[in-house]
Tab-separated table of C-alpha atoms in Angstrom:
chain	number	residue	atom	x	y	z
A	1	MET	CA	212.912	134.428	356.757
A	2	LEU	CA	209.125	134.933	355.377
A	3	LYS	CA	209.487	132.163	353.036
A	4	PHE	CA	211.127	130.046	355.412
A	5	LEU	CA	208.149	129.987	357.931
A	6	VAL	CA	205.605	129.598	355.088
A	7	LEU	CA	207.455	126.493	354.090
A	8	TRP	CA	208.020	125.535	357.843
A	9	PHE	CA	204.283	125.954	358.452
A	10	ARG	CA	203.641	123.804	355.276
A	11	ILE	CA	205.652	121.140	356.552
A	12	LEU	CA	204.175	120.754	359.950
A	13	MET	CA	200.338	120.730	358.317
A	14	ARG	CA	201.582	118.213	356.143
A	15	THR	CA	202.843	116.287	359.263
A	16	LEU	CA	199.835	116.448	361.269
A	17	SER	CA	197.633	115.706	358.197
A	18	ASN	CA	199.996	112.206	358.476
A	19	ARG	CA	199.278	111.548	361.702
A	20	ALA	CA	195.373	111.937	362.152
A	21	ALA	CA	195.503	109.638	358.626
A	22	ILE	CA	197.397	107.115	360.940
A	23	ILE	CA	196.042	107.324	364.159
A	24	ALA	CA	192.537	107.037	362.174
A	25	GLN	CA	193.856	103.643	360.213
A	26	LEU	CA	195.259	102.369	363.864
A	27	GLN	CA	191.826	103.047	365.421
A	28	LYS	CA	190.171	100.923	362.472
A	29	ASP	CA	192.733	97.884	362.922
A	30	ILE	CA	192.180	97.933	366.449
A	31	LEU	CA	188.556	97.634	366.070
A	32	LEU	CA	189.388	94.799	363.719
A	33	LEU	CA	191.612	93.367	366.312
A	34	GLU	CA	188.819	93.268	368.723
A	35	GLY	CA	186.624	91.418	366.662
A	36	PHE	CA	184.571	94.544	365.200
A	37	LYS	CA	183.890	93.739	361.405
A	38	PRO	CA	181.600	96.011	359.566
A	39	ALA	CA	179.305	94.669	356.978
A	40	LEU	CA	180.193	94.869	353.109
A	41	ASP	CA	176.932	96.185	352.630
A	42	ASP	CA	176.102	98.701	355.810
A	43	SER	CA	178.501	101.484	355.195
A	44	GLY	CA	177.433	104.428	357.145
A	45	PHE	CA	174.708	102.634	358.751
A	46	HIS	CA	173.117	104.271	361.801
A	47	ALA	CA	170.477	102.078	362.724
A	48	GLY	CA	168.282	105.584	362.847
A	49	LEU	CA	170.640	106.938	365.455
A	50	GLU	CA	172.169	109.313	363.130
A	51	PRO	CA	171.675	112.532	365.519
A	52	ILE	CA	173.924	110.261	368.043
A	53	LYS	CA	176.218	108.936	365.209
A	54	GLU	CA	179.267	110.887	366.666
A	55	ALA	CA	179.424	108.407	369.724
A	56	PHE	CA	180.102	105.277	368.029
A	57	PRO	CA	183.418	104.172	366.702
A	58	ASN	CA	184.042	105.211	363.150
A	59	ALA	CA	181.085	107.499	363.418
A	60	ARG	CA	178.228	104.153	362.646
A	61	PHE	CA	176.480	102.053	364.744
A	62	PRO	CA	178.281	98.805	365.198
A	63	THR	CA	176.291	95.576	363.727
A	64	GLY	CA	177.699	92.298	363.977
A	65	ALA	CA	178.274	92.955	367.961
A	66	ILE	CA	176.678	92.737	371.095
A	67	HIS	CA	174.797	95.208	372.430
A	68	GLU	CA	174.082	95.160	376.472
A	69	PHE	CA	170.866	97.259	377.929
A	70	ILE	CA	169.792	97.334	381.372
A	71	SER	CA	166.582	98.135	383.174
A	72	MET	CA	166.123	98.134	386.423
A	73	SER	CA	162.258	98.822	386.726
A	74	ASP	CA	159.491	97.400	384.550
A	75	GLU	CA	159.016	101.073	383.325
A	76	GLN	CA	162.619	101.166	382.122
A	77	ALA	CA	161.974	97.620	380.484
A	78	ALA	CA	159.083	98.872	378.524
A	79	ALA	CA	160.681	101.709	377.469
A	80	THR	CA	163.963	99.276	376.573
A	81	SER	CA	161.773	97.352	374.727
A	82	GLY	CA	160.666	100.589	372.532
A	83	PHE	CA	164.095	101.936	372.128
A	84	ILE	CA	165.242	98.272	370.572
A	85	CYS	CA	162.210	98.010	368.672
A	86	GLY	CA	163.290	101.251	367.271
A	87	ILE	CA	166.651	100.285	366.218
A	88	LEU	CA	165.434	96.518	364.823
A	89	GLY	CA	163.366	98.569	362.809
A	90	LYS	CA	166.068	100.084	360.913
A	91	LEU	CA	167.749	96.791	360.683
A	92	MET	CA	165.445	94.669	359.578
A	93	GLN	CA	164.775	97.117	356.263
A	94	GLN	CA	168.021	95.626	354.707
A	95	ARG	CA	167.246	92.156	355.297
A	96	GLY	CA	166.465	88.896	357.399
A	97	LEU	CA	164.423	88.139	360.320
A	98	CYS	CA	164.586	88.773	364.274
A	99	VAL	CA	164.957	86.295	366.830
A	100	TRP	CA	163.267	87.301	370.506
A	101	ILE	CA	163.894	84.997	373.432
A	102	SER	CA	162.285	85.599	377.092
A	103	SER	CA	161.015	83.433	379.569
A	104	SER	CA	157.280	85.109	379.062
A	105	PRO	CA	155.316	87.382	376.358
A	106	THR	CA	156.476	90.852	377.267
A	107	LEU	CA	155.836	92.133	373.879
A	108	PHE	CA	152.971	93.120	371.940
A	109	PRO	CA	153.603	91.976	368.421
A	110	PRO	CA	150.917	94.401	366.786
A	111	ALA	CA	152.723	97.364	368.609
A	112	CYS	CA	155.890	96.804	366.346
A	113	LYS	CA	154.174	98.426	363.277
A	114	LEU	CA	154.866	102.013	365.085
A	115	PHE	CA	158.214	100.872	364.590
A	116	ASP	CA	158.302	99.592	360.749
A	117	ILE	CA	158.579	95.653	361.969
A	118	LEU	CA	156.175	93.523	360.314
A	119	PRO	CA	155.063	91.172	363.001
A	120	HIS	CA	155.299	88.051	361.175
A	121	HIS	CA	159.360	88.944	360.664
A	122	LEU	CA	159.491	88.360	364.496
A	123	ILE	CA	160.562	85.244	365.856
A	124	PHE	CA	159.512	84.609	369.426
A	125	ILE	CA	160.969	81.851	371.537
A	126	HIS	CA	159.979	81.230	375.239
A	127	LEU	CA	162.362	79.389	377.705
A	128	LYS	CA	161.726	79.170	381.651
A	129	ARG	CA	165.494	78.668	382.686
A	130	GLU	CA	168.404	81.455	381.713
A	131	ARG	CA	171.088	79.326	380.832
A	132	ASP	CA	168.461	77.629	378.225
A	133	ILE	CA	168.104	81.412	377.234
A	134	LEU	CA	172.027	81.820	376.334
A	135	TRP	CA	172.176	79.033	374.712
A	136	ALA	CA	169.333	79.193	372.470
A	137	MET	CA	170.470	83.014	371.905
A	138	GLU	CA	174.105	81.791	370.852
A	139	GLU	CA	172.914	79.055	368.618
A	140	ALA	CA	170.322	81.696	366.833
A	141	LEU	CA	173.528	84.062	366.746
A	142	LYS	CA	175.443	81.730	364.312
A	143	CYS	CA	172.582	81.896	361.602
A	144	ASN	CA	173.637	84.415	359.308
A	145	ARG	CA	170.143	84.204	357.690
A	146	LEU	CA	169.015	86.796	360.631
A	147	ILE	CA	169.555	90.079	360.801
A	148	ALA	CA	169.278	90.242	365.052
A	149	VAL	CA	168.464	88.256	367.971
A	150	VAL	CA	167.114	89.809	371.004
A	151	ALA	CA	167.748	87.850	374.607
A	152	GLU	CA	165.759	88.951	377.775
A	153	LEU	CA	167.369	87.453	380.631
A	154	GLN	CA	169.032	89.000	384.138
A	155	GLU	CA	172.324	87.773	384.520
A	156	ILE	CA	175.170	86.765	382.146
A	157	ASN	CA	178.803	86.639	382.543
A	158	LEU	CA	181.836	87.220	380.724
A	159	VAL	CA	182.257	83.928	379.635
A	160	ALA	CA	179.076	84.042	378.470
A	161	SER	CA	179.168	87.072	376.437
A	162	ARG	CA	182.377	86.255	374.901
A	163	ARG	CA	180.767	83.365	373.511
A	164	LEU	CA	178.342	85.649	372.232
A	165	GLN	CA	180.902	87.496	370.927
A	166	LEU	CA	182.591	84.925	369.255
A	167	ALA	CA	179.385	83.585	367.326
A	168	VAL	CA	178.478	86.954	365.891
A	169	GLU	CA	182.180	87.475	364.393
A	170	GLN	CA	181.561	84.747	361.670
A	171	SER	CA	177.678	85.375	361.386
A	172	GLN	CA	177.762	89.328	361.278
A	173	VAL	CA	174.521	89.100	363.108
A	174	THR	CA	173.973	92.116	365.834
A	175	GLY	CA	172.956	90.893	369.420
A	176	PHE	CA	170.946	92.190	371.910
A	177	VAL	CA	171.270	91.130	375.408
A	178	PHE	CA	168.322	92.876	377.474
A	179	ARG	CA	168.793	92.438	381.328
A	180	HIS	CA	166.160	93.418	383.549
A	181	LYS	CA	167.142	93.946	387.115
A	182	PRO	CA	170.772	92.232	387.057
A	183	LYS	CA	171.431	91.550	390.716
A	184	ASN	CA	175.552	92.738	389.576
A	185	LEU	CA	176.691	95.103	386.790
A	186	ASN	CA	179.642	92.949	386.068
A	187	ASN	CA	182.340	93.437	383.373
A	188	THR	CA	180.747	91.584	379.954
A	189	SER	CA	182.492	91.857	376.531
A	190	CYS	CA	179.699	93.474	374.716
A	191	ILE	CA	180.617	96.396	372.455
A	192	SER	CA	178.020	98.745	374.217
A	193	ARG	CA	176.016	99.184	377.442
A	194	TRP	CA	172.793	101.488	377.380
A	195	SER	CA	170.176	102.791	379.724
A	196	ILE	CA	166.750	103.798	378.729
A	197	SER	CA	164.250	105.326	380.658
A	198	SER	CA	161.092	106.792	379.324
A	199	LEU	CA	159.912	110.822	378.991
A	200	ALA	CA	156.686	112.759	379.197
A	201	SER	CA	155.563	113.541	375.447
A	202	GLY	CA	155.765	116.373	374.111
A	203	MET	CA	154.396	118.779	371.485
A	204	GLU	CA	154.560	122.290	369.920
A	205	GLU	CA	153.216	124.925	371.021
A	206	ASP	CA	150.792	125.024	368.940
A	207	GLY	CA	149.752	121.600	368.772
A	208	ILE	CA	146.612	119.900	368.717
A	209	PRO	CA	146.343	117.993	372.823
A	210	GLY	CA	146.131	113.834	372.510
A	211	ILE	CA	149.002	111.109	372.518
A	212	GLY	CA	152.153	112.235	372.096
A	213	PHE	CA	155.378	110.610	370.478
A	214	PRO	CA	157.172	108.002	372.359
A	215	ARG	CA	160.488	109.971	374.270
A	216	TRP	CA	163.318	108.646	376.010
A	217	LYS	CA	166.123	109.222	377.996
A	218	VAL	CA	169.200	107.478	376.579
A	219	GLU	CA	172.371	106.726	378.113
A	220	LEU	CA	175.171	105.538	376.602
A	221	LEU	CA	176.875	103.908	379.794
A	222	LYS	CA	179.993	102.649	377.749
A	223	ILE	CA	180.911	102.092	374.428
A	224	ARG	CA	183.956	100.563	373.150
A	225	ASN	CA	185.923	103.125	371.109
A	226	GLY	CA	183.563	105.496	370.818
A	227	ARG	CA	181.954	108.426	373.053
A	228	PRO	CA	179.561	107.848	376.086
A	229	GLY	CA	176.611	110.180	376.513
A	230	SER	CA	173.497	111.025	377.272
A	231	TRP	CA	170.122	112.450	375.095
A	232	GLN	CA	166.759	112.816	375.104
A	233	MET	CA	165.299	111.199	371.970
A	234	GLU	CA	162.066	111.339	369.952
A	235	TRP	CA	160.471	108.631	367.784
A	236	SER	CA	158.438	110.031	365.140
A	237	ALA	CA	158.183	110.524	361.350
A	238	ASN	CA	159.516	106.602	361.695
A	239	SER	CA	162.935	107.609	363.064
A	240	PHE	CA	164.886	108.931	365.844
A	241	LYS	CA	164.668	112.422	366.547
A	242	LEU	CA	167.210	114.753	368.978
A	243	ILE	CA	165.368	116.402	371.498
A	244	THR	CA	167.743	119.884	371.315
A	245	LYS	CA	165.115	122.461	372.864
A	246	PRO	CA	162.396	122.348	375.544
A	247	LYS	CA	159.254	121.307	374.844
A	248	TYR	CA	155.844	121.572	376.120
A	249	SER	CA	154.799	118.290	377.348
A	250	VAL	CA	150.996	116.754	376.376
A	251	HIS	CA	150.145	117.798	380.430
A	252	GLU	CA	151.955	121.215	380.528
A	253	ARG	CA	150.440	122.082	377.347
A	254	LEU	CA	146.710	120.947	378.712
A	255	LEU	CA	147.552	122.810	381.857
A	256	LYS	CA	148.059	126.257	379.903
A	257	ARG	CA	145.017	125.688	377.740
A	258	GLY	CA	142.637	125.142	380.775
């Protein structure tokens, strides 16, 4: 009887293991059918977001896809620009240039060095009409010499976002649609939707007073075949760090010393 139970248990575990492998393979096949094609040279690439990699499909940051960022205030827009630059800095370490399209100059190029981005590797394009921004983004996404394209605009519909996705499926360029104060949070074909807010800088209890590291509240509102979530993150030592325990903010620390 005991031998029978042991044999039955082994068969059951083997079946469960095979089932898990089948499900994992099906998930990868579905991603391919949806246009998510991992580049050949970036296996395991996380864009510096290793602390939250489990939120992404196959535990890797989706490159060769379109990501949507939402900001509802000027403060959020500034925080979002910094967070996007953190991702771009990791992407641009591999190869290529980045095109940043907007209606006016909102980014201070020398500040990009904080995120390991050389200013002369950014190409800025300023266009007044949003339809021209969308057209320029679509054309830029078709250029496989680029590593990424960022476009600042307010509105984008499902059809326009689908055209962008079709463009990156061929070139494997990563796109960032940066929407500022959108009137309608409509559905798009973007693989993800993010909301980034700034947090007070922090330091260790025995730290020196001064300007702390940039911090964000990172909300992954949706991610295709992934796990949405919310985290507090910090940029330090040229990388994103997950804030897992409370720290003194700079203001709180100065009050304590005063």
